[in-house]
XYZ file of C-alpha atoms in Angstrom:
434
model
C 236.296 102.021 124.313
C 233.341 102.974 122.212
C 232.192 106.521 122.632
C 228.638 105.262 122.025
C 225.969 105.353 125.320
C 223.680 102.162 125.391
C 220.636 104.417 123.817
C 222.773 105.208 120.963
C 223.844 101.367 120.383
C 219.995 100.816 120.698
C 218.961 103.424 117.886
C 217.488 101.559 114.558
C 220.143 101.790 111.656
C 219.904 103.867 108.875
C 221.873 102.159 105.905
C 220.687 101.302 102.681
C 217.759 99.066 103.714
C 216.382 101.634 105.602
C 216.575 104.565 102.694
C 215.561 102.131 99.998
C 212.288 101.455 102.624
C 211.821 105.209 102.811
C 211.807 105.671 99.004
C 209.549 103.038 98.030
C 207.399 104.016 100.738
C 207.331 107.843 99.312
C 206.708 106.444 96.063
C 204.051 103.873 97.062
C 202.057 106.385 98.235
C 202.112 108.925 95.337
C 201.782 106.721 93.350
C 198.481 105.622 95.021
C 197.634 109.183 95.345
C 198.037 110.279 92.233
C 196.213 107.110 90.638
C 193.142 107.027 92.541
C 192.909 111.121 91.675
C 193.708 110.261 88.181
C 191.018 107.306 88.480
C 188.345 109.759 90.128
C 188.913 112.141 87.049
C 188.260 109.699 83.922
C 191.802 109.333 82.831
C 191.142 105.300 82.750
C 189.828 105.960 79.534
C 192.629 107.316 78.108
C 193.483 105.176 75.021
C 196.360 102.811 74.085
C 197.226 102.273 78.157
C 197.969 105.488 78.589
C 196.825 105.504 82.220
C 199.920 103.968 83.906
C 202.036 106.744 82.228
C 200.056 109.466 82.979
C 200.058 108.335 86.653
C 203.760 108.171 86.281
C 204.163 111.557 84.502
C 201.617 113.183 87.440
C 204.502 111.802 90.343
C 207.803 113.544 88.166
C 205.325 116.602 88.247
C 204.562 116.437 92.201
C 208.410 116.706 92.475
C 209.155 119.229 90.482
C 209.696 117.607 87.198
C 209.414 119.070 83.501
C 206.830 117.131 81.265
C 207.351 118.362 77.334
C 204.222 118.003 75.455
C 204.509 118.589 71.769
C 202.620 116.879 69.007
C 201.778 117.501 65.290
C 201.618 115.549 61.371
C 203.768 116.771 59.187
C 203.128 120.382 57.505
C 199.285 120.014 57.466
C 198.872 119.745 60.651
C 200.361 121.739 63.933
C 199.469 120.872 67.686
C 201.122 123.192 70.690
C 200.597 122.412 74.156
C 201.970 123.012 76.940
C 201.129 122.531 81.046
C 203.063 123.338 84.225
C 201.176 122.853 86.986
C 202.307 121.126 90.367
C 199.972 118.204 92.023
C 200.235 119.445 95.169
C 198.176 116.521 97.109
C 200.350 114.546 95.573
C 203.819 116.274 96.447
C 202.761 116.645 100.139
C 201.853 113.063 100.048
C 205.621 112.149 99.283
C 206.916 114.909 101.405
C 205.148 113.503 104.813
C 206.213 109.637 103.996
C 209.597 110.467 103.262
C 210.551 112.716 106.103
C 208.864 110.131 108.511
C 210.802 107.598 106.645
C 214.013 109.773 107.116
C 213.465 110.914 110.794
C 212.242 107.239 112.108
C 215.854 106.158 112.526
C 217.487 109.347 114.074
C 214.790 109.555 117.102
C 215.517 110.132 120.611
C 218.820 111.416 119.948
C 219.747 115.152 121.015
C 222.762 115.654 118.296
C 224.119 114.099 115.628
C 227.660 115.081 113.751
C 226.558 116.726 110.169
C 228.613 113.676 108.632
C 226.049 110.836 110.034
C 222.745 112.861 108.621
C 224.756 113.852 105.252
C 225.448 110.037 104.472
C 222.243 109.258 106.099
C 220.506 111.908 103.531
C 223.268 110.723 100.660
C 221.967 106.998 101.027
C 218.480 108.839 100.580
C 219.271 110.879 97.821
C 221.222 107.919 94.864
C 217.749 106.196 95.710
C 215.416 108.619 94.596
C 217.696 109.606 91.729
C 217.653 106.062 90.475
C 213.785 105.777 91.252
C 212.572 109.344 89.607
C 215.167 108.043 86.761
C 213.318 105.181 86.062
C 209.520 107.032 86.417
C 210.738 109.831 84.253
C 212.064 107.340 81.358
C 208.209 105.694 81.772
C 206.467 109.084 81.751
C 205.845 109.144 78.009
C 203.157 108.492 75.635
C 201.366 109.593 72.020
C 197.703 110.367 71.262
C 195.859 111.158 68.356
C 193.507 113.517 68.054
C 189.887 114.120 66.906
C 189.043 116.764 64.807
C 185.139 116.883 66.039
C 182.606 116.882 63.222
C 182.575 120.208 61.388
C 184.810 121.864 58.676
C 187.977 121.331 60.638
C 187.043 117.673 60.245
C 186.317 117.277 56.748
C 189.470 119.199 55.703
C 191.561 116.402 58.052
C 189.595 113.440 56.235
C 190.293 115.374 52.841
C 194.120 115.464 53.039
C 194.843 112.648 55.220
C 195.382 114.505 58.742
C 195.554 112.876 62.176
C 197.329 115.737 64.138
C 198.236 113.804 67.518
C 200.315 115.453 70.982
C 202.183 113.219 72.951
C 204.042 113.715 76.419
C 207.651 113.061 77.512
C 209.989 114.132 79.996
C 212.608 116.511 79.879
C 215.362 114.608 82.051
C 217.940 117.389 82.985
C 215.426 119.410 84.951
C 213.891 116.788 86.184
C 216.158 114.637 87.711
C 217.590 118.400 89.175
C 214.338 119.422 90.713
C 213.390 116.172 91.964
C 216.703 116.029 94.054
C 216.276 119.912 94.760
C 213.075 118.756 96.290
C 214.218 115.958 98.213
C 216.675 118.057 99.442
C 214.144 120.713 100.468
C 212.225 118.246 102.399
C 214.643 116.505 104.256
C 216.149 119.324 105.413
C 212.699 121.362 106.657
C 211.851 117.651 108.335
C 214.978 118.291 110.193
C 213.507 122.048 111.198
C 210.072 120.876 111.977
C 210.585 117.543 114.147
C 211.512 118.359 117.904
C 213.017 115.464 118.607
C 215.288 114.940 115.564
C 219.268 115.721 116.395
C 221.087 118.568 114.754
C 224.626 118.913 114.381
C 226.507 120.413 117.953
C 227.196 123.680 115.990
C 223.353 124.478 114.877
C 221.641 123.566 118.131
C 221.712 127.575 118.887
C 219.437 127.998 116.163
C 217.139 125.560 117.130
C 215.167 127.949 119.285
C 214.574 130.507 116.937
C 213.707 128.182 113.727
C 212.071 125.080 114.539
C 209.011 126.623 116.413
C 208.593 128.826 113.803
C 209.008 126.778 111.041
C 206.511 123.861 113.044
C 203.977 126.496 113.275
C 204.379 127.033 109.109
C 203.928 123.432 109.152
C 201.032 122.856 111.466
C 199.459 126.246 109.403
C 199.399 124.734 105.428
C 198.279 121.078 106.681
C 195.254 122.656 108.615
C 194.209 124.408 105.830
C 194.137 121.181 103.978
C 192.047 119.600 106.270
C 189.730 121.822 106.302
C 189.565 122.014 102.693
C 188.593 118.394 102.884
C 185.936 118.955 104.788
C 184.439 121.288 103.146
C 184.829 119.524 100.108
C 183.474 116.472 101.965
C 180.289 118.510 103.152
C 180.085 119.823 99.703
C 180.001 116.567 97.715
C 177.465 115.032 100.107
C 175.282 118.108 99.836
C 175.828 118.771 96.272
C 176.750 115.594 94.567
C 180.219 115.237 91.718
C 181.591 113.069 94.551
C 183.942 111.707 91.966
C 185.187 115.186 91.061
C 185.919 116.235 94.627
C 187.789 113.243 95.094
C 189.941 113.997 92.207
C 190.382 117.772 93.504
C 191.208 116.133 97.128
C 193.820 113.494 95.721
C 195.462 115.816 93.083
C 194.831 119.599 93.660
C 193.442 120.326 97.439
C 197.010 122.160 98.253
C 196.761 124.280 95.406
C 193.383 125.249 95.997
C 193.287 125.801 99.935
C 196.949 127.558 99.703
C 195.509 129.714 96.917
C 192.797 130.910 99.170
C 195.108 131.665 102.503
C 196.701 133.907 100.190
C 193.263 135.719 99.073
C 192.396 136.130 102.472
C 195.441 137.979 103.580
C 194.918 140.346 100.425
C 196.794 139.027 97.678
C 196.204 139.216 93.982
C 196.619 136.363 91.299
C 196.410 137.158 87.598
C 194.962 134.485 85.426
C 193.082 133.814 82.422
C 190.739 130.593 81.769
C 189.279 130.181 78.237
C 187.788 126.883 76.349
C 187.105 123.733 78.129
C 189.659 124.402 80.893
C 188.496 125.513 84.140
C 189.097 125.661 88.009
C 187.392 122.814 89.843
C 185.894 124.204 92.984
C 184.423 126.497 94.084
C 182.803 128.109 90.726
C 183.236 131.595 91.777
C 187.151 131.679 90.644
C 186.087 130.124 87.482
C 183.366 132.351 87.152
C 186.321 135.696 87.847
C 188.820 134.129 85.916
C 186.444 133.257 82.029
C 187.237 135.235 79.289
C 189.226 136.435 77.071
C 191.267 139.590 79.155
C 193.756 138.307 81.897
C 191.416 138.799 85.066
C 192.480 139.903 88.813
C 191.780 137.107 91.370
C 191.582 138.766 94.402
C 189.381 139.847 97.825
C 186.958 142.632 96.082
C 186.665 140.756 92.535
C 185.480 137.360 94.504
C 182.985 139.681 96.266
C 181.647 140.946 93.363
C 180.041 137.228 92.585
C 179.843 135.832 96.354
C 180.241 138.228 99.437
C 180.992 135.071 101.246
C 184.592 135.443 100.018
C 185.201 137.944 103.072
C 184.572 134.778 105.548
C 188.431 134.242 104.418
C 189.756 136.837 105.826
C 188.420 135.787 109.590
C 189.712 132.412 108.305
C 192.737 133.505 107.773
C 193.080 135.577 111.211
C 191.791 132.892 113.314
C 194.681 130.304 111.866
C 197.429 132.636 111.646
C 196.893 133.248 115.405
C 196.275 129.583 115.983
C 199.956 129.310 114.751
C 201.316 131.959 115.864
C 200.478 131.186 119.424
C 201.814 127.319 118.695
C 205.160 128.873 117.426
C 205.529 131.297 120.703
C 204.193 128.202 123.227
C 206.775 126.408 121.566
C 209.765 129.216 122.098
C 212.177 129.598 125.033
C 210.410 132.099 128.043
C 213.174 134.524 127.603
C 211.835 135.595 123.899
C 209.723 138.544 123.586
C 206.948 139.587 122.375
C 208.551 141.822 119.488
C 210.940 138.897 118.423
C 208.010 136.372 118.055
C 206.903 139.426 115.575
C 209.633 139.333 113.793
C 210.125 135.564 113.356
C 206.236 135.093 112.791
C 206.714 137.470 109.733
C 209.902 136.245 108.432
C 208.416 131.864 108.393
C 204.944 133.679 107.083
C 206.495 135.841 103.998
C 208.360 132.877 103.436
C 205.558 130.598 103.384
C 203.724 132.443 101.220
C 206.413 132.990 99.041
C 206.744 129.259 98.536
C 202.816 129.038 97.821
C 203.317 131.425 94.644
C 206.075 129.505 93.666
C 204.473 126.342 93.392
C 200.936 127.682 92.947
C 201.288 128.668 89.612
C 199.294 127.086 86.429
C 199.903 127.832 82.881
C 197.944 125.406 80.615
C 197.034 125.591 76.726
C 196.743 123.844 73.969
C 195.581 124.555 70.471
C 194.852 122.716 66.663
C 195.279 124.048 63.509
C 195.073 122.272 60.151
C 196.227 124.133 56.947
C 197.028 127.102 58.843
C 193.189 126.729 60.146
C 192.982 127.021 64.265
C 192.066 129.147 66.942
C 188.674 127.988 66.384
C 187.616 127.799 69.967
C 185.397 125.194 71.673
C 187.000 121.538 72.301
C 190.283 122.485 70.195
C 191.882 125.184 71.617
C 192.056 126.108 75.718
C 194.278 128.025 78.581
C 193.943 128.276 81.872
C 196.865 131.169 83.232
C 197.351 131.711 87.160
C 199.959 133.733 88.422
C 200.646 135.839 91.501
C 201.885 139.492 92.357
C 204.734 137.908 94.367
C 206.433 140.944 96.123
C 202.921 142.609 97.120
C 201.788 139.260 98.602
C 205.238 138.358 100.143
C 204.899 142.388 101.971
C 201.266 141.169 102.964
C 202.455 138.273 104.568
C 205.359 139.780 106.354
C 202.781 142.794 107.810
C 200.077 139.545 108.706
C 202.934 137.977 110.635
C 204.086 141.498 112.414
C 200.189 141.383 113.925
C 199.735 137.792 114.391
C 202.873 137.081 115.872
C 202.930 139.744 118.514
C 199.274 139.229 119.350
C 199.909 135.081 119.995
C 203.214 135.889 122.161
C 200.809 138.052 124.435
C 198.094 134.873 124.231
C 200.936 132.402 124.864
C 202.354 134.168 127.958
C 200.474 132.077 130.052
C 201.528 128.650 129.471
C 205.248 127.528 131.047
C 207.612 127.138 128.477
C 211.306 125.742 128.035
C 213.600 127.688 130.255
C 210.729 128.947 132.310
C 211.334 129.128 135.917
C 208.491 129.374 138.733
C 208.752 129.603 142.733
C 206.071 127.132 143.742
C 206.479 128.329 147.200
C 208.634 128.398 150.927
C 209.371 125.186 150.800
C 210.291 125.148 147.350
C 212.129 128.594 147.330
C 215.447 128.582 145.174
C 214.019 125.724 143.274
C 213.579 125.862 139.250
C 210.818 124.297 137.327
C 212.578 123.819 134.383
C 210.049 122.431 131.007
C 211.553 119.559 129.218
């Protein structure tokens, strides 16, 4: 006889159908994502129908992939560029359709054997290879550039210039990174969901992790939202609707993430110079303009809007929002100093991930007969980086606080393994939370 219960034989399948639904879905939706952002900034005017491939080239980047851009005509003329920047709206996007995609057809189960959710997560996995492999391979295109109407001009209409930069992408890394991420996201949907089955011999750690790592969760996507408020409030107040619709399709992640970092007293290096610039708010553009690498941090903010400080009661009031989610969510018999330590473990790591992925390095720059670096239009950068370790130790101390102070908060509320004498004539009997 089968070993299979009724409620198993009931459970949806999860074959090929079902991962190829969960790709396109994933893809559908970044694609959208990233298109309408694109849209919102001007890039339909791009020339030659360059739009379609630069909406293509934005999804390889949301998932880690490597776009080479390179360009130049002959020895008169010499274009470098280069850009590495993540779309994070874009990535979480994908990340929330595909884990739904990939958790939909494992529900109501308590435990599954690691071989059923490794060829589940295989099926997953040759799909999106084939799928980035076939994005990446239309992620390229060439444009020519204008050389404006001064010298620079008439010395590229004297010897026959048209310097142009094109995009491609760099396969190895990309196809690499794109199943890296996958891989990443599949596997912290498995952490986050309650009611998704883990093998027999990890179901001890489930107590420990998941609330913790659900907290993380619940943390970054309410910092989004509010971001799109505000940005909401701000472009009905202030008008450039179409540019905060481009910063909410493309960039809110790295711009709300950026900020929950600030608040807790981190520093980012970072340069902007030429036409290149931060799009909201003005104050980090305003910080980061000129031609020294700049500190982006707390008391420089301050310095051109005292408002900045607002972040760190932000910042508080979330953190023990989730820290108080992640200890309602623990077993009763944790304490207080262990929802501490696990608070400041998921929180440094958090964090850690935002510097990772935060980063921007953009630049390009013209020269024609050995003629460039002549500012305005023709040459740019934009440079953001963090102080990793000093942020990672802030985030780890943040977490100490935060997660001791929301196990006190959360000692009220009843939670799994709790027991409770409702009275005589329920003596001996245990309330036990599902």
């Amino acid at each position: 006889m089968s070993p299979r219960t009724r409620s198993d034989q009931a459970i949806a399948p999860h074959g090929w159908v079902q991962a190829l639904l969960a790709v396109l879905s994933a893809l559908i939706t970044m694609g959208a994502a990233a298109a309408l952002g694109l849209w919102a900034a001007g890039a339909t005017d791009l020339p030659d129908g360059a739009f379609p491939r630069v909406v293509a080239a934005t999804v390889v980047t949301a998932v880690g992939g490597t776009i080479e851009l390179s360009g130049n005509d002959g020895g008169l003329a010499d274009t470098q560029a280069g850009l590495t920047v993540i779309p994070l709206s874009v990535t979480l996007a994908g990340a929330l359709v595909i884990a739904v995609g990939f958790l939909r057809p494992l529900r109501h189960r308590a435990v599954a054997g690691a071989g059923e959710l490794a060829g589940w997560a295989a099926r997953i996995a040759v799909l999106w290879l084939l799928a980035l492999l076939a994005l990446a391979l239309g992620a390229r295109q060439t444009f020519q550039l204008s050389l404006g109407d001064d010298t620079l001009s008439d010395l590229g209409d004297a010897f026959g210039v048209s310097p142009q930069v094109g995009f491609e992408t760099d396969l190895p890394p990309t196809l690499f990174f794109g199943l890296l991420w996958l891989a990443g996201v599949l596997v912290l949907a498995l952490l986050v969901s309650r009611g998704a089955p883990l093998p027999a011999r990890l179901l001890r750690f489930q107590a420990t992790v998941r609330p913790a790592a659900y907290a993380m969760v619940v943390l970054l996507l309410a910092y989004v939202a509010l971001g799109i408020v505000i940005a909401v409030v701000v472009a009905f107040t202030r008008g450039q609707a179409a540019a905060t619709l481009a910063v909410i399709l493309l960039g809110m992640p790295n711009l709300v993430w950026l900020t929950l970092t600030i608040g807790l007293g981190a520093t980012w290096n970072g340069r902007v110079e030429g036409p290149f610039g931060l799009p909201m708010p003005h104050v980090l553009d305003e910080v980061l303009r000129g031609s020294d690498t700049a500190a982006l941090n707390l008391r420089t903010l301050a310095e051109n809007d005292g408002r900045v400080w607002w972040l760190v009661a932000v910042d508080a009031v979330l953190l023990l929002a989730a820290a108080f989610v992640m200890a309602a969510r623990s077993p009763a018999r944790m304490r207080a100093w262990q929802h501490a330590l696990h608070m400041a473990v998921a929180l440094a790591l958090t964090v850690l991930m935002i510097c990772l992925v935060g980063r921007i390095s953009a630049h390009y720059g013209l020269s024609v007969l050995g003629i460039g670096d002549l500012g305005g239009d023709l040459n740019g950068e934009l440079l953001l980086e963090p102080e990793l370790w000093s942020a990672v130790g802030l985030a780890a101390l943040w977490g100490l606080v935060t997660g001791f102070l929301g196990a006190l908060l959360a000692r009220p509320v009843r939670r799994s393994g709790e027991t409770e004498t409702a009275g005589p004539a329920d003596a001996g009997r245990d309330s036990v939370r599902p």
